[in-house]
């Protein structure tokens, strides 16, 4: 799209590259391939237990991408992004419990876990954006919405809270309503009679999540570097100004909010399938703020940096938990210093330095070549 | 430039404000303002601070809704329309505060308004021709925050132009510009008008308005105080009095 600053690489990677994402040149894409290769080979050199945990980290990645999309690119900070994660997880579970015996697969449940959060986002987002709510009001409203859902789900321990074969189960989380109902399943995809089952603790599940995350990341890269992405950024920088060009900012905000809800919902579906459980704690303050921390520490204005933030912090907190409670304080201190040192995000700041160093090096090399050519003449 | 066909070709005035009132708390920022803007002309609006000039522009563009009164654009009542709908009808504005996307490149700044009318592959050429028009050649890749104040003002005008309006509202386009830059701005506005854009300008710089030499309206306490050619306004003792001799 933008011809003058691109490289030869742009010719092949066209829609993936653009000013809205960092890492456009060869070193980035080589690094990207190395990371994918390392993750793909992880089952070869990591223990089974680690692979199970890695699946969970990758699942968090979707949630980080969804918040980066609305907050980093469109300027909508939501402190309730985990609500869509929870809604997606519950929707998947409820539909799966009801339809598994009937269909023998979780295809419909998988789709429901994405669609239901979108419907919910369309309703709440429609109200918020068409009322022209902005900034901190949206952030707090979304947190309150999430807490309210959590509060409701917590008090559903009474056996009357059943939806068909699904019993909401209050604090204990979603479970089958009767002995004849199936247990909350992992992913089971089926076409006709052939069925592929992806147990949450299996390597195939890990590969499935890794593949989906890669596709989602690359897909979002294309999106934010498209015309739509430019307009999202316009809405972030100055919504009033963007509207004076004839864009219905409310509709743009609503559309990206719904898309982010779909991705967060997918995250919830995968989480429920991974652990075969879903409970109301996910709607609480902690999980909601955690998403904001991942994205802020990584760098909200770049999808990749937000993703790195989520993966690294999830990995670090799991490592530190095994070292005892004091370690979490250490993690907290690291976060505070990260925000002080690099308010735009650690990964973004590092990437910036790397970029500058590379450009400097290129400039040096090209002037060096120029000199040698002159000498030859 | 290809502009949308106007609804009522025979209507002489592209814009009419009828009895516009806007009350903030106890203050009547606009107090029954009636004003008509002739099609294809330049129209200047002057008035002391607090006369309601910027409020008037915000009403026109739908940034704020009037307490009462009507805004008629191209024969259509737009009083209740949201900003984006007015923009689609052909109105554009450059606010008093410079509204460029500071963190983005010049190209991206122009891409956003241009994308409403052009396919992505045509935008590069359109951006280039706009930048030539605005004396900003070759700045596509510059981050807007690194441009000079005057260049940012021109870019802000250029972004409004990229929306291809029939009516362009400019709130203090020369604020903070050097004399040379002000002269250039004046010629840019005259060129635009020549190309068929109706331009309404709010300004404090009297040299600039004298140079544009167009119909001038004086706002005072939220009402139309006087109207005429600039020389008529200059001779008007009442206007001189409210300006306390600054003319």
XYZ file of C-alpha atoms in Angstrom:
624
model
C 0.000 0.000 0.000
C 2.729 2.345 1.014
C 5.273 2.005 -1.688
C 8.180 4.226 -0.836
C 9.162 2.831 2.575
C 8.618 -0.819 1.841
C 11.277 -3.378 0.991
C 11.436 -6.102 -1.637
C 9.842 -8.291 0.987
C 6.673 -6.236 0.732
C 6.136 -7.648 -2.725
C 5.687 -11.133 -1.284
C 4.291 -10.352 2.139
C 2.186 -7.416 0.851
C -0.912 -7.337 3.014
C 0.921 -8.609 6.123
C 3.265 -5.653 6.212
C 2.460 -2.022 6.805
C 2.973 0.908 9.106
C 0.530 -0.461 11.661
C 2.761 -3.357 12.719
C 6.405 -3.460 13.711
C 8.793 -5.865 12.096
C 8.509 -5.470 8.363
C 11.963 -6.435 7.204
C 13.839 -9.664 6.764
C 15.286 -9.956 10.326
C 11.793 -9.863 11.790
C 10.373 -12.505 9.480
C 13.397 -14.747 9.997
C 12.963 -14.366 13.753
C 9.280 -15.091 13.358
C 10.036 -18.344 11.525
C 12.576 -19.320 14.181
C 10.052 -18.761 16.978
C 7.386 -20.756 15.146
C 9.908 -23.536 14.518
C 10.983 -23.570 18.190
C 7.351 -23.713 19.313
C 6.537 -26.399 16.759
C 9.481 -28.502 17.912
C 8.735 -27.921 21.597
C 7.165 -31.381 22.086
C 10.557 -32.820 21.085
C 12.486 -31.137 23.859
C 9.931 -30.259 26.541
C 8.234 -32.513 29.048
C 4.565 -33.393 28.558
C 3.708 -31.256 31.601
C 5.342 -28.209 30.006
C 3.482 -28.741 26.751
C 0.189 -28.726 28.643
C 1.179 -25.424 30.231
C 2.374 -24.029 26.917
C -1.044 -24.766 25.421
C -2.510 -22.580 28.149
C -0.023 -19.745 27.511
C -0.908 -19.778 23.831
C -4.605 -19.648 24.744
C -3.889 -16.455 26.736
C -2.306 -15.088 23.567
C -5.709 -14.832 21.866
C -7.012 -12.715 24.717
C -3.992 -10.404 24.472
C -4.471 -10.038 20.709
C -8.133 -9.162 21.202
C -7.344 -6.392 23.688
C -4.463 -5.061 21.593
C -6.871 -4.808 18.671
C -9.444 -2.626 20.438
C -7.172 -0.771 22.852
C -3.933 -0.442 20.934
C -5.454 0.131 17.504
C -8.832 1.729 18.163
C -8.245 3.370 21.537
C -11.007 1.476 23.354
C -9.667 0.377 26.739
C -11.861 -2.329 28.207
C -11.240 -3.585 31.725
C -13.710 -6.378 31.041
C -12.186 -8.223 28.096
C -12.089 -11.430 30.151
C -15.902 -11.312 30.253
C -15.998 -12.413 26.613
C -13.476 -15.134 27.442
C -15.806 -16.389 30.183
C -18.945 -16.079 28.069
C -17.245 -17.983 25.250
C -16.122 -20.692 27.651
C -19.558 -21.105 29.216
C -21.314 -21.012 25.839
C -19.004 -23.735 24.532
C -19.536 -25.848 27.649
C -23.302 -25.475 27.795
C -23.807 -26.290 24.122
C -21.287 -29.153 24.232
C -22.965 -30.782 27.248
C -26.320 -30.625 25.470
C -25.318 -31.691 21.994
C -22.424 -34.112 22.491
C -24.570 -37.212 22.880
C -26.739 -36.048 19.989
C -24.021 -35.078 17.476
C -21.027 -36.955 18.741
C -18.892 -33.826 18.250
C -18.435 -30.259 19.553
C -18.626 -28.463 16.202
C -21.704 -26.432 17.115
C -20.348 -25.750 20.600
C -17.110 -24.423 19.128
C -19.020 -22.007 16.905
C -21.420 -21.039 19.707
C -18.444 -20.182 21.914
C -17.456 -17.573 19.348
C -20.895 -16.328 18.268
C -22.437 -15.855 21.723
C -19.746 -13.392 22.916
C -20.180 -11.492 19.640
C -23.936 -11.171 20.187
C -23.288 -10.024 23.726
C -20.665 -7.518 22.520
C -23.046 -6.231 19.852
C -25.701 -5.477 22.478
C -23.495 -3.908 25.142
C -21.222 -2.250 22.571
C -24.203 -0.922 20.648
C -25.487 0.761 23.774
C -22.067 2.133 24.761
C -20.901 3.415 21.400
C -24.234 4.781 20.213
C -24.504 6.627 23.529
C -21.078 8.008 22.528
C -19.422 6.779 25.706
C -15.660 7.173 25.676
C -12.473 6.402 27.540
C -12.687 5.620 31.203
C -16.474 5.176 31.110
C -16.202 2.244 28.735
C -13.290 0.790 30.702
C -15.224 0.846 33.971
C -18.577 -0.133 32.490
C -17.026 -3.250 30.971
C -15.406 -4.186 34.290
C -18.756 -3.780 36.048
C -20.476 -5.900 33.397
C -17.878 -8.618 33.870
C -18.189 -8.501 37.664
C -21.978 -8.673 37.445
C -21.864 -11.758 35.231
C -19.341 -13.288 37.613
C -21.572 -12.499 40.608
C -24.551 -14.087 38.900
C -22.634 -17.207 37.909
C -21.317 -17.583 41.447
C -24.778 -17.881 42.936
C -25.969 -20.542 40.504
C -25.118 -23.422 42.836
C -28.815 -24.171 43.296
C -29.717 -27.318 41.296
C -32.487 -25.376 39.551
C -29.865 -23.519 37.466
C -29.744 -26.021 34.639
C -29.844 -25.414 30.912
C -30.820 -28.776 29.471
C -28.006 -31.139 30.354
C -25.783 -28.351 31.700
C -25.784 -27.387 35.371
C -24.202 -23.979 35.997
C -22.871 -25.125 39.349
C -22.009 -21.777 41.002
C -18.480 -21.529 42.363
C -17.705 -25.094 41.351
C -18.130 -24.289 37.707
C -20.055 -25.816 34.841
C -20.892 -29.536 35.091
C -23.340 -32.132 33.751
C -26.876 -31.885 35.127
C -27.519 -35.605 35.313
C -25.715 -38.906 35.427
C -26.723 -39.619 31.834
C -25.165 -36.386 30.546
C -21.620 -36.456 29.167
C -18.726 -34.806 30.987
C -17.515 -31.422 29.758
C -15.555 -32.478 26.655
C -12.314 -31.434 25.001
C -12.531 -30.477 21.354
C -14.113 -33.132 19.172
C -14.430 -32.117 15.546
C -16.477 -34.320 13.287
C -17.628 -34.407 9.719
C -20.187 -37.131 9.183
C -18.937 -40.240 10.951
C -15.254 -39.339 11.024
C -14.179 -37.663 14.214
C -10.981 -35.964 15.360
C -10.630 -35.659 19.103
C -8.150 -33.165 20.529
C -7.626 -33.923 24.194
C -6.620 -30.769 26.077
C -3.546 -32.516 27.477
C -2.338 -33.854 24.139
C 0.331 -32.662 21.765
C -2.206 -32.480 18.952
C -4.235 -29.981 20.977
C -1.054 -27.938 21.440
C -0.459 -27.944 17.681
C -4.065 -26.998 17.033
C -3.805 -23.980 19.374
C -0.418 -22.977 17.964
C -1.785 -23.130 14.422
C -4.904 -21.145 15.284
C -2.886 -18.505 17.120
C -0.490 -18.119 14.193
C -3.389 -17.765 11.767
C -5.144 -15.283 14.054
C -1.988 -13.199 14.457
C -1.275 -13.121 10.729
C -4.927 -12.452 9.934
C -5.039 -9.526 12.343
C -1.786 -8.209 10.867
C -3.482 -8.103 7.473
C -6.520 -6.434 9.007
C -4.699 -3.642 10.823
C -2.579 -2.895 7.750
C -5.656 -2.695 5.519
C -7.752 0.424 4.934
C -9.902 -0.657 7.860
C -6.810 -0.648 10.071
C -5.897 2.883 9.006
C -9.375 4.046 9.945
C -9.193 2.214 13.276
C -6.019 4.125 14.036
C -7.770 7.353 13.016
C -10.483 6.573 15.562
C -7.793 5.970 18.170
C -5.879 9.171 17.462
C -8.888 11.466 17.195
C -12.410 10.085 16.825
C -14.040 13.501 16.328
C -11.684 14.399 13.520
C -12.166 11.005 11.873
C -15.917 11.525 11.934
C -15.588 14.854 10.096
C -14.235 12.876 7.129
C -17.546 11.038 6.871
C -16.805 7.895 8.888
C -19.448 6.647 11.290
C -17.064 6.200 14.196
C -19.690 4.436 16.336
C -20.094 1.685 13.750
C -16.337 1.251 13.381
C -15.897 1.005 17.151
C -18.768 -1.460 17.396
C -17.422 -3.653 14.604
C -13.933 -3.923 16.071
C -15.379 -4.485 19.541
C -17.393 -7.441 18.213
C -14.388 -8.873 16.386
C -12.321 -8.641 19.570
C -15.146 -10.373 21.459
C -15.019 -13.221 18.936
C -11.276 -13.674 19.488
C -11.663 -13.471 23.276
C -14.516 -15.972 22.997
C -12.297 -18.331 21.013
C -9.768 -18.035 23.811
C -12.467 -19.046 26.315
C -13.551 -22.001 24.171
C -9.992 -23.296 23.963
C -9.464 -22.786 27.689
C -12.621 -24.727 28.552
C -11.636 -27.518 26.178
C -8.077 -27.494 27.519
C -8.981 -27.967 31.172
C -12.499 -29.376 30.602
C -13.767 -26.937 33.181
C -14.962 -23.345 33.346
C -15.839 -21.457 36.524
C -16.889 -17.898 37.484
C -13.483 -16.745 38.766
C -12.566 -15.756 35.216
C -15.050 -12.862 35.402
C -13.290 -11.325 38.433
C -11.107 -8.242 38.728
C -7.858 -10.211 38.663
C -8.224 -11.979 35.294
C -9.561 -8.798 33.675
C -6.683 -6.652 34.886
C -4.178 -9.356 34.008
C -5.100 -9.025 30.319
C -4.489 -5.277 30.507
C -1.118 -5.898 32.169
C 0.027 -8.358 29.479
C -0.883 -5.949 26.741
C 0.458 -2.827 28.452
C 3.781 -4.425 29.396
C 4.262 -5.948 25.952
C 3.073 -2.886 24.042
C -0.539 -2.296 23.165
C 0.074 -0.605 19.820
C 1.574 -3.679 18.235
C -0.121 -7.070 17.977
C 3.124 -8.997 18.183
C 4.368 -7.100 21.235
C 1.076 -7.613 23.062
C 1.297 -11.304 22.239
C 4.870 -11.523 23.523
C 3.764 -9.718 26.694
C 1.092 -12.338 27.382
C 3.279 -15.366 26.632
C 6.308 -14.179 28.587
C 4.367 -12.959 31.623
C 2.252 -16.124 31.775
C 5.386 -18.223 31.575
C 7.187 -16.078 34.164
C 4.321 -16.120 36.650
C 4.039 -19.908 36.424
C 7.767 -20.265 37.026
C 7.648 -17.844 39.933
C 4.582 -19.405 41.563
C 6.598 -22.551 42.164
C 9.201 -20.433 43.967
C 6.657 -19.308 46.567
C 4.543 -16.239 47.266
C 7.437 -13.785 47.529
C 8.185 -14.423 43.876
C 4.876 -12.882 42.851
C 5.941 -9.678 44.590
C 9.087 -9.783 42.506
C 6.971 -10.134 39.382
C 4.849 -7.168 40.522
C 7.980 -5.080 41.015
C 9.212 -6.025 37.545
C 5.891 -4.902 36.084
C 6.024 -1.547 37.879
C 9.564 -0.895 36.678
C 8.657 -1.986 33.174
C 5.832 0.538 33.068
C 8.082 3.277 34.424
C 10.959 2.558 32.063
C 8.910 1.830 28.964
C 5.421 3.276 29.244
C 4.655 2.264 25.660
C 5.521 -1.336 26.463
C 8.764 -3.242 26.952
C 8.621 -5.271 23.755
C 7.724 -2.213 21.648
C 10.570 -0.187 23.145
C 13.074 -2.987 22.594
C 11.860 -3.468 19.045
C 12.283 0.263 18.475
C 15.896 0.147 19.653
C 16.533 -2.862 17.457
C 15.024 -1.053 14.483
C 17.162 2.037 15.054
C 20.306 -0.042 15.455
C 19.556 -1.904 12.257
C 18.905 1.281 10.289
C 22.106 2.792 11.628
C 24.036 -0.297 10.653
C 22.529 -0.256 7.164
C 23.400 3.431 6.769
C 26.985 2.735 7.882
C 27.300 -0.168 5.500
C 25.898 1.731 2.528
C 28.148 4.762 3.108
C 31.023 2.318 3.560
C 30.209 0.799 0.175
C 29.946 4.261 -1.352
C 33.429 5.141 -0.158
C 34.967 1.927 -1.441
C 33.300 2.393 -4.824
C 34.678 5.892 -5.057
C 38.116 4.600 -4.264
C 37.812 2.063 -7.037
C 36.943 4.809 -9.484
C -12.078 17.006 -8.339
C -15.340 15.128 -8.670
C -17.817 16.328 -6.121
C -21.278 15.050 -5.362
C -23.920 16.864 -7.417
C -25.680 19.440 -5.303
C -29.304 18.760 -4.513
C -30.635 22.136 -5.491
C -28.636 23.715 -8.220
C -30.846 26.755 -8.240
C -30.455 27.640 -4.612
C -28.090 30.571 -4.448
C -27.091 29.959 -0.852
C -25.294 26.728 -0.071
C -25.859 27.219 3.636
C -28.443 28.930 5.802
C -28.456 29.235 9.570
C -31.869 30.176 10.931
C -32.174 31.566 14.456
C -29.372 29.449 15.906
C -29.302 29.526 19.701
C -26.813 27.725 21.878
C -26.931 28.103 25.647
C -24.061 26.927 27.869
C -25.236 27.164 31.456
C -26.398 30.746 31.650
C -24.367 31.990 28.696
C -25.951 32.402 25.281
C -22.965 31.654 23.032
C -25.239 31.952 20.020
C -28.307 34.133 20.401
C -30.546 33.759 17.385
C -27.925 33.867 14.662
C -29.180 34.172 11.075
C -26.527 33.835 8.405
C -26.454 32.833 4.755
C -23.443 31.644 2.813
C -23.471 32.162 -0.929
C -22.479 29.223 -3.119
C -19.032 29.176 -4.756
C -17.844 32.238 -2.831
C -15.404 32.903 -0.029
C -17.083 34.181 3.115
C -15.176 35.605 6.081
C -16.423 35.701 9.643
C -14.864 38.042 12.164
C -15.802 39.163 15.625
C -14.331 39.760 19.067
C -13.353 36.803 21.249
C -16.426 35.056 22.606
C -18.649 36.322 19.785
C -19.671 32.722 19.040
C -17.646 32.120 15.863
C -16.212 28.730 16.757
C -19.483 27.650 18.371
C -21.191 28.533 15.097
C -18.814 26.240 13.171
C -19.417 23.412 15.630
C -23.176 23.774 15.097
C -22.703 23.722 11.339
C -20.654 20.539 11.455
C -22.814 18.848 14.086
C -20.055 18.588 16.680
C -22.541 20.209 19.026
C -26.296 20.464 18.636
C -28.031 23.852 18.831
C -30.440 24.596 21.668
C -32.804 25.838 18.984
C -32.701 26.972 15.372
C -31.934 25.281 12.085
C -29.021 24.586 9.782
C -29.953 24.167 6.110
C -27.238 22.774 3.840
C -27.852 22.509 0.093
C -31.580 22.905 0.685
C -31.629 20.090 3.239
C -32.314 20.468 6.957
C -29.234 18.934 8.591
C -29.830 20.239 12.120
C -30.313 16.765 13.590
C -27.788 14.909 11.440
C -24.625 13.485 13.033
C -21.257 14.832 11.934
C -20.368 11.960 9.602
C -23.649 12.329 7.705
C -22.965 16.039 7.112
C -19.481 15.164 5.921
C -20.989 12.731 3.420
C -23.230 15.525 2.121
C -20.143 17.589 1.355
C -19.193 19.596 4.435
C -15.665 19.623 5.827
C -13.993 21.526 8.645
C -10.566 22.458 9.901
C -10.908 23.198 13.582
C -9.171 25.977 15.438
C -7.050 23.500 17.375
C -4.941 21.789 14.760
C -6.414 18.386 14.232
C -3.850 16.246 12.528
C -2.906 12.734 13.602
C 0.386 13.649 15.277
C 1.815 10.140 15.595
C 1.123 9.076 12.020
C 2.971 9.851 8.806
C 1.735 12.556 6.428
C 0.698 9.824 4.008
C -1.394 8.053 6.638
C -2.984 11.353 7.618
C -4.179 11.824 4.053
C -5.010 8.153 3.517
C -7.786 8.216 6.108
C -9.899 10.970 4.493
C -8.974 9.935 0.920
C -10.082 6.333 1.469
C -13.717 7.452 1.518
C -13.542 8.330 -2.171
C -10.682 6.302 -3.607
C -9.455 2.744 -3.906
C -6.210 2.071 -2.008
C -4.147 1.857 -5.220
C -5.260 5.346 -6.328
C -4.553 7.024 -3.024
C -0.823 7.437 -3.464
C -1.357 9.613 -6.556
C -4.139 11.617 -4.952
C -2.016 12.241 -1.868
C 0.830 13.431 -4.063
C -1.311 15.942 -5.917
C -2.804 17.256 -2.658
C 0.675 17.685 -1.183
C 1.769 19.612 -4.265
C -1.233 21.867 -3.912
C -0.298 22.529 -0.278
C 3.431 23.077 -0.808
C 4.228 19.892 1.115
C 5.856 17.914 -1.703
C 7.894 14.885 -0.672
C 6.787 14.805 2.967
C 4.775 11.575 2.673
C 6.935 9.575 5.064
C 7.498 12.331 7.626
C 5.823 11.873 11.004
C 3.394 14.762 11.340
C 4.769 15.773 14.737
C 8.056 16.608 12.974
C 6.481 19.118 10.555
C 6.630 22.841 11.234
C 3.590 24.562 12.684
C 2.628 26.096 9.356
C 3.053 22.796 7.529
C 0.786 21.087 10.040
C -1.853 23.758 9.431
C -1.657 23.136 5.694
C -1.847 19.409 6.209
C -4.930 19.926 8.378
C -6.493 21.902 5.518
C -5.356 19.208 3.095
C -7.040 16.479 5.130
C -10.290 18.420 5.048
C -9.865 18.873 1.295
C -9.181 15.170 0.843
C -12.762 14.608 1.956
C -13.674 16.483 -1.279
C -16.158 18.920 0.208
C -18.433 21.433 -1.501
C -18.315 23.576 1.630
C -15.096 24.002 3.579
C -15.098 25.605 7.040
C -11.716 26.951 8.163
C -11.369 28.113 11.757
C -8.317 30.404 11.990
C -6.274 28.764 9.214
C -3.339 31.169 9.644
C -2.999 31.037 13.431
C 0.687 30.955 14.290
C 1.863 31.310 10.676
C 4.622 33.583 9.437
C 3.757 36.343 6.919
C 4.983 34.269 4.011
C 3.023 31.264 5.165
C -0.076 33.419 5.603
C 0.265 34.702 2.029
C 0.593 31.151 0.743
C -2.471 30.108 2.717
C -4.394 32.969 1.158
C -3.451 31.810 -2.322
C -4.333 28.204 -1.464
C -7.811 29.319 -0.364
C -8.337 31.412 -3.483
C -7.256 28.519 -5.674
C -9.673 26.198 -3.899
C -12.486 28.630 -4.373
C -11.559 28.945 -8.019
C -11.892 25.146 -8.260
C -15.459 25.416 -6.997
C -15.283 24.972 -3.225
C -17.297 27.371 -1.089
C -14.997 28.450 1.739
C -16.003 30.013 5.049
C -13.104 31.423 7.034
C -12.974 32.569 10.639
C -9.968 34.845 11.111
C -8.455 37.502 13.342
C -5.761 38.516 10.871
C -7.238 41.583 9.149
C -4.536 41.748 6.486
C -5.426 38.216 5.513
C -9.136 39.047 5.253
C -8.462 42.221 3.291
C -6.432 40.097 0.924
C -9.299 37.622 0.420
C -11.576 40.590 -0.299
C -14.865 38.756 0.093
C -18.213 39.062 1.862
C -17.485 39.534 5.537
C -19.841 38.938 8.456
C -19.254 40.353 11.914
C -20.492 38.314 14.872
C -21.076 39.964 18.207
C -22.695 38.432 21.301
C -23.873 35.458 19.282
C -25.694 37.510 16.661
C -24.973 38.826 13.190
C -23.784 42.352 13.867
C -22.903 43.537 10.373
C -22.315 42.166 6.883
C -20.791 43.543 3.693
C -17.642 43.723 1.639
C -14.490 44.041 3.689
C -14.104 47.726 2.858
C -17.691 48.407 3.940
C -17.028 46.591 7.199
C -13.793 48.520 7.630
C -15.663 51.815 7.282
C -18.415 50.757 9.704
C -18.065 52.833 12.873
C -20.085 50.433 14.965
C -17.786 47.555 14.012
C -14.750 49.691 14.802
C -16.277 50.442 18.189
C -16.784 46.755 19.178
C -13.261 45.997 18.038
C -12.007 49.012 20.014
C -10.149 50.478 17.103
C -8.169 47.452 16.064
C -9.349 47.685 12.444
